[in-house]
Amino acid sequence: MRAIIILPLFIILSSGKVIKQNQEKELEWWETTIFYQIYPRSFADSDNDGIGDLNGITSKLEHVKEIGAGAIWLSPIFQSPMYDFGYDIADFYAIHDEYGTMEDFEALLEKANELDLKVILDLVPNHSSNESVWFQEALKGNEKYYNYFVWEDGVIDENGNMQPPNNWKSQFRGSAWEYREEVEKYYLHQFVIGQPDLNYRNPDVVDEMKNIIRFWLNKGVAGFRVDAVNHLFEVDKDRFDGKYPDEPLSGRLDVDQDSYDYYSHIYTKDQNETYYMVYEWRDVLQEISAQDGLERVMMTEVYATIQNVVKYFGEGERKGAQMPFNFNLITDADSSSSAADMKRAIDKFLTYKPVDKMANWVAGNHDNSRMASRYGPSLVDGINMIVLLLPGVAVTYMGEEIGMVDGEVSWEDTVDPSGCNTNDPINYYKSSRDPERTPFHWNAGKNAGFSTAEKTWLPVAQGYETLNVEVQKAAEKSHLKVYQALADLRRDDVFRFGRYDSLALNKDVFVFTRWYQGEHYLVVVNMRDNEYTLDLTYFENIDGDVTVILSSTQSPKEEGDRYPAFAVPVVGFEGLVLRHF
Ligand SMILES: *[C@@H]1O[C@H](CO)[C@@H](O)[C@H](O)[C@H]1NC(C)=O
Ligand SMILES: *[C@@H]1O[C@H](CO)[C@@H](O)[C@H](O)[C@H]1NC(C)=O
Ligand SMILES: CC(=O)N[C@H]1CO[C@H](CO)[C@@H](O)[C@@H]1O
Ligand SMILES: [Ca+2]
Ligand SMILES: [Ca+2]
């Protein structure tokens, strides 16, 4: 009976135009690479002040190369008063002094170049810093810079007190408006008070941001990850008699009125002008690429509906971002997910993305609890198998290659505004992003080899004595070794061009296949601590035996072990890459 069901499916799959296109297409450097995200404050500290820096990163680039990544993406390195740890930029054209100098950055680029690693910077276009020259000039009444920001009159309440213009809330709680006596107006800040939003309805701001992009591309960076891009535009207030309208309630009852999630952000997010802005930035990237032939990339950070996320790819002739980040492995699945949930989370992006665009896979970043904590340490290899072997670009947040977990950061040590603004010494940790930002674990030495300072900017997470790069390099089997093997496998044509199919074999076991020109692989991830014997012949063309190519750290299987495809045993949380000959 199975043959009858599967046969027509096979014909449809193997006769489609899409397949031919994929097979014939020459891939750009970014389409086959792994992007490794570095949070500069926490990677390596070269001068031992407890804060990571550029020279630290340069000294550790070999690690990035060794694990098999081809590009680094640096979280912001620009001059900043650090109210939001670099996402509040005071000078978009300068390096933050705690991180080093422009010469240090140039040295980093040179070293990266030697190692054939591309460097991507974080562009934070939505806002600048209240300590930027632009904002200071605005307060002094310099009209050019005054118009760089979004200003509005306050309203007088029944008691005669001045109140913010409307109910818009900051992503970090409280009003999104802050009063400045100097100009007797409120300015908009969708994020912290120190992050005044830039006014994208002003062509000068649009030009300035394009110049910033050109400045760094001309220095030799290969592209940008663009922060919070769906917050760029606020609604056009001329459509509302010149006053920004209140946002409606979201209906969520689990959060209070000062919380961002209490409202539905129909006027401050996902405005359609945003997409056109991104297309224009892509034009700037193309302009530089035309000079030397190297394709420059843009990745957009947008937490939005999948329909809105894929709009950043562009429309018809209008090219947009090559990688609108796919956060579904962060937002739609975790340790409580079933295999079916996992399948759905993965299929979501693949289903909505345009057929001729690449998917991308992101399981963690500096804003979300670490992958090993969300999925549980036992699933680290399994999730890395998914991220690195699915069709598309892989993104790794530093530490995922060794399975780093969230650090514990006490209320006293908490520095993230998202945690501090809760003013809640008990529940702050639910909002704080410090746990996923604790220093990188290099070895079992002082401060995990990150720094020899007495105190590091965030405490080092517990357990680093056994969970670190040095230990995992020396071990026979480790997350690091599995990761390296995956990065190698990824170079094979089957993972670059191969077709994809997946199944939830039962409530716990997720399996996908990749095949190309007679090569056929299966990736098995058991998401629970249950044992099973799997029948993999549910997949088209899988019969006879399968051979173990790679197994997770806790797996009892060895490379080369063979099993009949209709009876493959798996232990709890096991991850396997199998080959069918
Ligand atoms: C910038 O905003 C922060 C609050 O985030 C405040 O503490 C600081 O004084 C402000 N600086 C200036 C120059 O307005
Ligand atoms: C944005 O959408 C609105 C309503 O759908 C439309 O009227 C407007 O022209 C669009 N703006 C742009 C820049 O495409
Ligand atoms: C999810 C999120 O907010 N990510 C980034 C968005 O931008 C803000 C402000 O720049 C950053 O703090 C976040 O890291
Ligand atoms: Ca330092
Ligand atoms: Ca904005």
XYZ file of C-alpha atoms and ligand atoms in Angstrom:
625
model
C 0.000 0.000 0.000
C 2.835 2.327 0.808
C 4.167 2.193 -2.729
C 0.856 3.373 -4.097
C 0.866 6.399 -1.832
C 4.479 7.310 -2.268
C 4.926 6.782 -5.985
C 2.946 9.798 -7.233
C 4.627 11.956 -4.610
C 7.999 10.930 -5.915
C 7.061 11.883 -9.443
C 5.895 15.308 -8.367
C 9.025 15.925 -6.334
C 11.479 14.745 -8.912
C 9.903 16.436 -11.915
C 9.554 19.934 -10.471
C 11.395 22.872 -11.993
C 12.663 23.903 -8.579
C 14.924 20.905 -8.244
C 16.670 21.548 -11.518
C 17.183 25.149 -10.603
C 18.765 24.224 -7.275
C 21.062 21.698 -8.846
C 22.338 24.049 -11.476
C 22.700 27.138 -9.392
C 26.172 28.177 -8.357
C 26.091 29.062 -4.720
C 27.393 32.307 -3.240
C 29.840 32.173 -0.313
C 27.143 32.978 2.221
C 24.779 30.277 0.992
C 27.035 27.460 2.140
C 28.578 28.967 5.223
C 28.013 28.982 8.956
C 27.652 32.401 10.558
C 29.111 32.479 14.051
C 27.679 35.200 16.284
C 30.144 36.806 18.683
C 28.957 38.929 21.566
C 32.130 41.068 21.857
C 31.790 41.856 25.564
C 31.895 38.174 26.456
C 34.183 36.393 23.988
C 37.765 37.161 25.040
C 39.362 39.928 27.104
C 42.847 40.904 25.878
C 43.696 43.599 28.441
C 42.102 41.973 31.455
C 39.686 44.685 32.486
C 36.930 42.077 32.675
C 35.353 43.160 29.385
C 35.788 41.349 26.093
C 37.353 43.353 23.259
C 38.396 43.343 19.605
C 41.964 42.176 20.214
C 40.497 39.334 22.237
C 38.324 38.348 19.292
C 41.264 38.579 16.877
C 43.305 36.298 19.118
C 40.558 33.660 19.045
C 39.587 33.680 15.380
C 41.353 30.355 14.893
C 38.698 28.774 17.074
C 35.998 29.996 14.700
C 37.954 28.602 11.775
C 38.562 25.279 13.519
C 34.905 24.613 14.227
C 34.182 25.148 10.530
C 32.369 28.488 10.471
C 33.048 30.813 7.534
C 31.854 34.144 8.866
C 31.548 35.995 12.127
C 28.785 38.372 13.007
C 29.776 40.819 15.731
C 27.136 42.327 18.003
C 27.630 46.141 18.099
C 31.206 47.371 18.508
C 30.453 51.080 18.042
C 30.946 53.978 20.464
C 28.233 53.714 23.074
C 27.388 54.769 26.634
C 26.198 51.155 27.036
C 22.733 51.762 28.411
C 21.749 48.822 26.227
C 25.222 47.283 25.883
C 26.067 48.700 22.508
C 22.612 48.712 20.961
C 22.554 52.419 21.917
C 25.086 53.920 19.519
C 26.565 57.368 20.148
C 28.842 57.369 17.093
C 28.065 55.010 14.239
C 31.451 55.702 12.635
C 33.683 54.910 15.647
C 34.752 51.885 17.694
C 33.685 51.748 21.340
C 36.734 52.570 23.478
C 36.363 49.585 25.849
C 36.560 47.368 22.756
C 39.603 48.996 21.162
C 40.431 51.346 18.314
C 39.834 51.543 14.586
C 43.350 50.107 14.125
C 42.356 47.130 16.266
C 39.314 46.625 14.081
C 41.432 46.809 10.951
C 43.784 44.223 12.450
C 40.784 42.001 13.169
C 39.678 42.319 9.547
C 43.155 41.485 8.335
C 43.402 38.382 10.481
C 39.922 37.289 9.440
C 40.923 37.786 5.843
C 44.022 35.606 6.308
C 41.806 32.880 7.710
C 39.237 33.391 4.960
C 36.553 34.386 7.456
C 34.011 37.036 6.475
C 33.070 39.717 8.986
C 29.501 40.922 9.433
C 28.629 43.903 11.628
C 25.489 44.693 13.531
C 23.636 47.696 12.150
C 21.289 49.334 14.633
C 19.290 51.723 12.464
C 16.159 52.268 14.538
C 17.716 54.497 17.147
C 20.889 56.218 18.231
C 21.990 57.161 21.746
C 20.810 60.100 23.838
C 24.538 60.791 24.258
C 25.212 61.048 20.523
C 26.299 64.353 19.031
C 23.129 64.190 16.936
C 20.883 64.124 19.980
C 22.909 66.703 21.882
C 22.736 69.038 18.886
C 19.008 68.421 18.643
C 18.583 69.522 22.254
C 20.519 72.699 21.496
C 17.986 73.501 18.802
C 20.093 72.557 15.760
C 17.264 72.029 13.316
C 19.013 69.469 11.121
C 19.576 67.130 14.048
C 16.316 67.992 15.798
C 14.643 66.478 12.744
C 16.682 63.294 13.132
C 14.387 62.270 15.986
C 10.681 61.750 16.627
C 9.196 64.529 18.792
C 5.697 65.103 20.079
C 3.920 67.490 22.473
C 2.810 66.164 25.821
C -0.785 66.273 26.971
C -2.019 68.020 30.147
C -4.130 65.770 32.355
C -7.081 66.905 34.542
C -4.695 67.718 37.416
C -2.702 70.016 35.201
C 0.255 67.638 34.915
C 2.159 67.000 31.745
C 1.759 63.430 30.444
C 3.269 61.571 27.468
C 1.562 62.110 24.098
C -0.069 58.684 23.986
C 0.008 55.135 25.374
C 2.969 53.809 23.360
C 5.187 51.582 25.496
C 8.893 50.867 25.386
C 9.944 47.300 24.684
C 11.692 47.521 28.071
C 8.533 48.632 29.973
C 7.018 52.037 30.702
C 6.226 54.889 28.347
C 8.056 55.026 25.032
C 8.145 58.817 25.418
C 10.662 60.855 27.425
C 10.335 64.574 28.095
C 13.197 66.997 27.370
C 12.896 70.419 28.900
C 15.438 71.883 26.470
C 12.930 71.622 23.630
C 9.752 71.184 25.695
C 8.833 68.051 23.805
C 8.776 64.328 24.286
C 11.000 62.110 22.163
C 10.168 58.564 21.145
C 12.238 55.608 22.315
C 10.852 52.196 21.404
C 13.659 50.659 23.460
C 15.443 52.195 26.509
C 15.357 55.915 27.387
C 18.932 56.167 26.137
C 17.848 54.975 22.652
C 15.962 57.828 20.933
C 14.285 56.550 17.740
C 15.531 58.023 14.483
C 12.978 59.633 12.197
C 12.885 57.636 8.962
C 10.401 60.044 7.421
C 13.319 62.491 7.223
C 15.406 61.934 4.038
C 18.539 63.168 5.878
C 18.274 60.207 8.255
C 17.840 57.835 5.334
C 20.979 59.266 3.673
C 22.980 59.189 6.898
C 22.227 55.500 7.451
C 23.205 54.667 3.885
C 26.491 56.486 4.419
C 27.113 54.460 7.563
C 26.550 51.282 5.568
C 28.978 52.478 2.860
C 31.580 53.493 5.440
C 31.867 49.998 6.936
C 31.530 48.148 3.643
C 34.407 50.220 2.291
C 36.463 49.146 5.297
C 35.997 45.569 4.163
C 33.053 44.093 6.025
C 30.950 41.565 4.158
C 27.556 42.760 5.291
C 25.214 43.531 8.151
C 22.862 41.974 10.555
C 20.179 44.607 10.986
C 18.731 45.053 14.452
C 15.054 45.486 15.281
C 14.328 46.553 11.725
C 10.560 46.218 11.952
C 10.533 49.106 14.448
C 12.007 51.594 11.944
C 8.842 53.393 10.979
C 6.026 54.646 13.101
C 2.667 55.275 11.492
C 2.432 58.474 9.438
C 0.794 60.870 11.887
C -0.552 63.046 9.097
C -3.064 60.269 8.587
C -4.319 61.020 12.132
C -4.644 64.800 12.172
C -1.002 65.210 13.075
C -1.204 63.246 16.363
C 0.190 59.767 16.889
C -2.787 57.557 17.831
C -2.962 55.265 20.888
C -2.290 51.592 20.266
C -5.076 49.106 21.042
C -4.912 46.613 23.914
C -3.575 43.175 23.094
C -6.017 41.492 25.421
C -3.226 39.754 27.296
C -4.114 39.487 30.967
C -0.896 37.885 32.182
C 1.012 41.195 31.922
C 0.507 44.620 33.544
C -0.269 47.969 31.911
C 3.352 49.124 31.830
C 4.352 46.045 29.935
C 5.039 46.171 26.210
C 2.914 43.092 25.624
C -0.185 44.738 27.105
C -0.673 46.518 23.771
C -0.928 45.520 20.158
C 1.731 47.404 18.209
C -0.101 48.236 15.030
C 1.351 51.759 14.732
C 4.964 51.250 15.782
C 5.913 47.948 14.135
C 5.829 46.241 10.744
C 4.818 49.410 8.846
C 5.107 48.666 5.151
C 7.576 51.495 4.487
C 10.079 49.333 6.375
C 10.326 46.771 3.591
C 11.131 49.428 1.011
C 13.859 50.827 3.247
C 15.462 47.394 3.450
C 15.292 47.062 -0.355
C 17.084 50.415 -0.643
C 19.823 49.229 1.707
C 20.243 46.154 -0.425
C 20.842 48.508 -3.358
C 23.686 50.087 -1.387
C 25.158 46.630 -0.784
C 24.862 45.865 -4.507
C 26.579 49.144 -5.315
C 29.658 48.062 -3.334
C 29.511 44.470 -4.618
C 29.566 45.797 -8.163
C 33.021 47.224 -7.460
C 34.691 43.945 -6.462
C 32.279 41.128 -7.217
C 31.921 39.982 -3.608
C 28.301 39.598 -2.664
C 27.483 41.567 0.507
C 24.792 40.150 2.749
C 22.056 41.484 4.933
C 20.364 39.570 7.708
C 17.314 41.144 9.297
C 16.272 40.690 12.892
C 12.510 40.722 13.021
C 10.269 38.986 15.500
C 7.018 39.054 13.517
C 4.536 36.765 11.818
C 6.070 34.475 9.221
C 4.127 36.293 6.488
C 5.817 39.559 7.493
C 9.254 37.993 8.019
C 9.481 36.663 4.469
C 8.606 40.085 3.003
C 12.183 41.123 3.788
C 13.432 38.777 1.067
C 12.132 41.272 -1.471
C 9.442 41.244 -4.069
C 9.908 40.441 -7.740
C 12.787 42.539 -9.025
C 13.200 44.344 -5.707
C 15.907 42.506 -3.803
C 15.823 42.605 -0.034
C 17.732 40.807 2.705
C 19.303 37.454 1.825
C 18.601 36.235 5.335
C 15.518 37.430 7.155
C 16.319 35.580 10.370
C 14.217 32.527 10.981
C 13.604 32.425 14.733
C 11.156 29.532 14.722
C 13.629 27.210 16.443
C 13.687 29.807 19.243
C 10.056 30.836 19.405
C 8.164 27.722 18.302
C 10.018 24.809 19.916
C 11.826 23.902 23.145
C 12.368 20.978 25.509
C 8.614 20.487 25.903
C 8.028 20.141 22.159
C 6.977 16.900 20.562
C 8.556 15.637 17.362
C 5.483 16.937 15.527
C 5.987 20.414 17.064
C 9.566 20.293 15.842
C 8.496 19.331 12.360
C 5.993 22.159 12.296
C 8.527 24.713 13.559
C 10.928 23.685 10.787
C 8.349 23.459 8.018
C 7.010 26.910 8.794
C 9.888 28.863 7.255
C 10.345 26.370 4.428
C 6.673 26.686 3.567
C 6.459 30.477 3.509
C 9.804 31.443 2.036
C 9.916 32.101 -1.727
C 11.061 28.922 -3.560
C 14.140 30.578 -5.008
C 15.406 31.898 -1.648
C 17.550 30.213 0.985
C 16.249 29.239 4.385
C 18.311 29.961 7.493
C 18.391 28.313 10.899
C 18.958 30.079 14.197
C 18.645 28.296 17.544
C 19.923 31.016 19.858
C 21.280 34.531 20.264
C 22.142 37.154 22.853
C 18.475 37.958 23.445
C 17.189 34.512 24.266
C 17.904 31.822 26.802
C 20.650 29.594 25.426
C 19.819 26.714 23.116
C 21.234 24.169 25.608
C 19.011 25.623 28.332
C 15.840 25.874 26.270
C 16.131 22.386 24.768
C 18.100 20.828 27.607
C 21.811 19.915 27.521
C 21.040 16.406 26.225
C 19.691 17.805 22.962
C 22.665 20.015 22.083
C 24.037 17.669 19.429
C 20.585 16.906 18.064
C 19.757 20.595 17.628
C 23.160 21.297 16.080
C 22.466 18.438 13.630
C 19.209 20.145 12.693
C 20.724 23.635 12.364
C 23.734 22.499 10.338
C 22.175 19.858 8.083
C 18.817 21.318 7.105
C 18.732 23.024 3.704
C 19.947 26.603 4.136
C 22.350 28.828 6.007
C 23.324 27.933 9.576
C 23.789 30.477 12.346
C 25.525 29.584 15.609
C 25.565 31.759 18.705
C 28.975 31.528 20.388
C 28.984 28.672 22.889
C 26.410 26.533 21.112
C 29.248 24.481 19.644
C 30.199 23.350 23.162
C 26.688 23.350 24.601
C 27.078 26.319 26.971
C 24.047 26.836 29.197
C 22.622 30.030 30.708
C 24.662 31.435 33.577
C 23.114 32.345 36.893
C 23.304 36.094 37.415
C 22.186 37.448 40.800
C 20.013 40.563 41.126
C 23.109 42.447 42.359
C 25.113 41.434 39.295
C 22.308 42.037 36.785
C 23.130 44.791 34.285
C 20.729 44.227 31.384
C 18.133 47.049 31.315
C 15.528 44.464 30.444
C 16.169 42.831 33.836
C 16.923 45.971 35.866
C 13.798 47.806 34.657
C 11.583 45.194 36.284
C 12.726 46.525 39.723
C 11.907 43.037 40.892
C 14.725 41.213 42.753
C 12.705 37.975 42.604
C 11.430 37.705 39.040
C 13.975 39.872 37.183
C 15.670 36.806 35.729
C 12.670 36.059 33.522
C 13.282 39.327 31.649
C 17.048 39.628 31.938
C 19.217 38.669 28.981
C 22.371 38.461 31.092
C 22.222 34.636 31.541
C 22.876 34.025 27.827
C 25.608 36.689 27.761
C 27.984 35.337 30.421
C 31.639 34.961 29.357
C 32.720 32.280 26.924
C 34.281 29.108 28.337
C 37.753 28.612 26.898
C 39.302 26.430 29.594
C 39.176 25.430 33.261
C 41.417 28.331 34.371
C 40.480 31.560 36.104
C 37.278 33.058 34.655
C 37.163 30.150 32.220
C 40.150 31.617 30.368
C 38.060 34.616 29.317
C 39.974 37.164 31.424
C 42.380 37.321 34.339
C 40.518 40.285 35.878
C 39.338 40.016 39.487
C 35.807 40.713 38.361
C 34.343 40.149 34.913
C 31.481 42.326 33.609
C 29.115 39.393 34.106
C 29.977 36.412 36.267
C 31.238 33.263 34.541
C 28.571 30.537 34.452
C 28.913 27.557 36.778
C 30.292 24.314 35.431
C 32.922 25.851 33.146
C 35.607 23.622 34.721
C 34.204 20.686 32.767
C 32.297 22.448 30.017
C 34.871 24.327 27.953
C 36.668 24.306 24.615
C 39.911 22.809 25.911
C 38.220 19.838 27.591
C 36.034 19.153 24.576
C 38.960 19.334 22.182
C 40.831 16.728 24.213
C 37.833 14.428 24.639
C 37.268 11.455 22.355
C 33.660 12.491 21.914
C 32.207 15.916 22.710
C 29.738 18.531 21.488
C 32.648 20.334 19.863
C 33.738 17.202 17.982
C 30.186 16.536 16.827
C 29.896 20.146 15.709
C 33.119 19.969 13.706
C 32.015 16.759 12.039
C 28.692 18.388 11.125
C 30.462 21.419 9.666
C 32.517 18.998 7.514
C 29.475 17.032 6.396
C 27.751 20.263 5.445
C 30.309 20.796 2.691
C 29.027 17.717 0.875
C 26.796 18.406 -2.156
C 23.965 16.455 -0.619
C 23.637 19.069 2.135
C 24.140 21.967 -0.254
C 21.793 20.946 -3.037
C 19.911 17.942 -1.690
C 16.166 17.661 -1.385
C 14.546 17.503 2.005
C 11.769 15.503 3.604
C 10.829 15.006 7.243
C 8.597 12.981 9.546
C 7.633 12.838 13.178
C 8.035 9.058 13.471
C 6.291 9.045 16.837
C 5.662 11.650 19.531
C 9.356 11.914 20.394
C 11.439 11.161 17.343
C 11.955 13.671 14.562
C 13.700 12.477 11.407
C 14.666 14.218 8.206
C 16.337 13.071 5.022
C 18.522 14.820 2.479
C 19.215 13.243 -0.882
C 21.020 14.171 -4.056
C 22.233 12.201 -7.053
C 22.009 8.818 -5.378
C 23.403 9.945 -2.029
C 20.938 9.622 0.818
C 21.246 10.706 4.446
C 18.898 10.529 7.425
C 19.134 12.652 10.551
C 17.386 11.235 13.608
C 16.723 13.286 16.735
C 15.072 11.666 19.731
C 13.708 14.552 21.784
C 12.934 12.516 24.895
C 14.531 10.131 27.338
C 12.666 7.156 25.845
C 14.077 4.237 23.868
C 12.617 3.204 20.533
C 13.207 0.917 17.617
C 12.551 2.946 14.499
C 11.267 1.920 11.119
C 12.923 4.321 8.711
C 11.443 2.653 5.624
C 8.578 5.122 5.917
C 10.865 7.307 3.825
C 10.952 6.914 0.084
C 13.770 4.664 -1.193
C 15.023 3.684 2.252
C 15.395 -0.092 2.607
C 18.218 -2.498 3.324
C 20.734 -1.156 5.827
C 21.694 2.241 7.153
C 25.159 3.131 8.431
C 26.047 5.441 11.311
C 28.054 8.427 10.063
C 27.877 10.492 13.213
C 26.285 10.095 16.639
C 25.627 12.426 19.549
C 27.975 12.534 22.535
C 25.820 10.290 24.738
C 25.062 7.786 21.966
C 26.440 4.238 22.409
C 26.824 3.918 18.617
C 30.104 4.064 16.717
C 30.802 5.392 13.271
C 30.288 2.583 10.782
C 27.703 0.640 12.826
C 25.027 -0.814 10.552
C 21.349 -1.442 11.209
C 18.480 -2.698 9.088
C 16.483 0.397 8.083
C 13.263 -1.124 9.415
C 14.709 -1.582 12.931
C 17.080 1.139 14.095
C 17.336 1.303 17.879
C 17.680 4.703 19.547
C 18.412 5.588 23.156
C 17.078 8.627 25.009
C 17.965 11.997 23.445
C 20.093 10.312 20.829
C 21.016 12.234 17.700
C 22.212 10.324 14.633
C 23.341 11.016 11.119
C 22.811 7.869 9.086
C 23.678 7.091 5.520
C 21.739 4.816 3.227
C 23.762 3.248 0.436
C 20.570 59.197 28.672
O 19.573 58.333 29.183
C 19.933 57.702 30.397
C 18.809 56.784 30.779
O 18.767 55.700 29.903
C 20.227 58.733 31.483
O 20.636 58.081 32.649
C 21.293 59.697 31.006
O 21.472 60.730 31.955
C 20.877 60.314 29.665
N 21.970 61.130 29.184
C 21.784 62.323 28.645
C 23.018 63.051 28.210
O 20.676 62.800 28.491
C 1.440 50.756 2.655
O 0.164 50.134 2.734
C -0.916 51.021 2.582
C -2.188 50.271 2.864
O -2.132 48.945 2.409
C -0.874 51.621 1.188
O -1.938 52.522 1.029
C 0.452 52.344 1.008
O 0.570 52.832 -0.298
C 1.616 51.425 1.314
N 2.850 52.193 1.332
C 3.896 51.844 0.630
C 5.126 52.657 0.827
O 3.910 50.880 -0.107
C 14.630 41.057 20.641
C 15.346 42.353 20.648
O 14.845 43.332 21.156
N 16.564 42.354 20.082
C 17.411 43.484 19.995
C 16.567 44.527 19.419
O 17.011 45.772 19.588
C 17.215 46.121 20.906
C 17.557 47.554 20.902
O 18.518 47.834 19.938
C 18.306 45.266 21.519
O 18.403 45.527 22.886
C 17.999 43.827 21.347
O 19.161 43.094 21.589
Ca 39.104 44.189 27.730
Ca 11.352 53.625 14.990
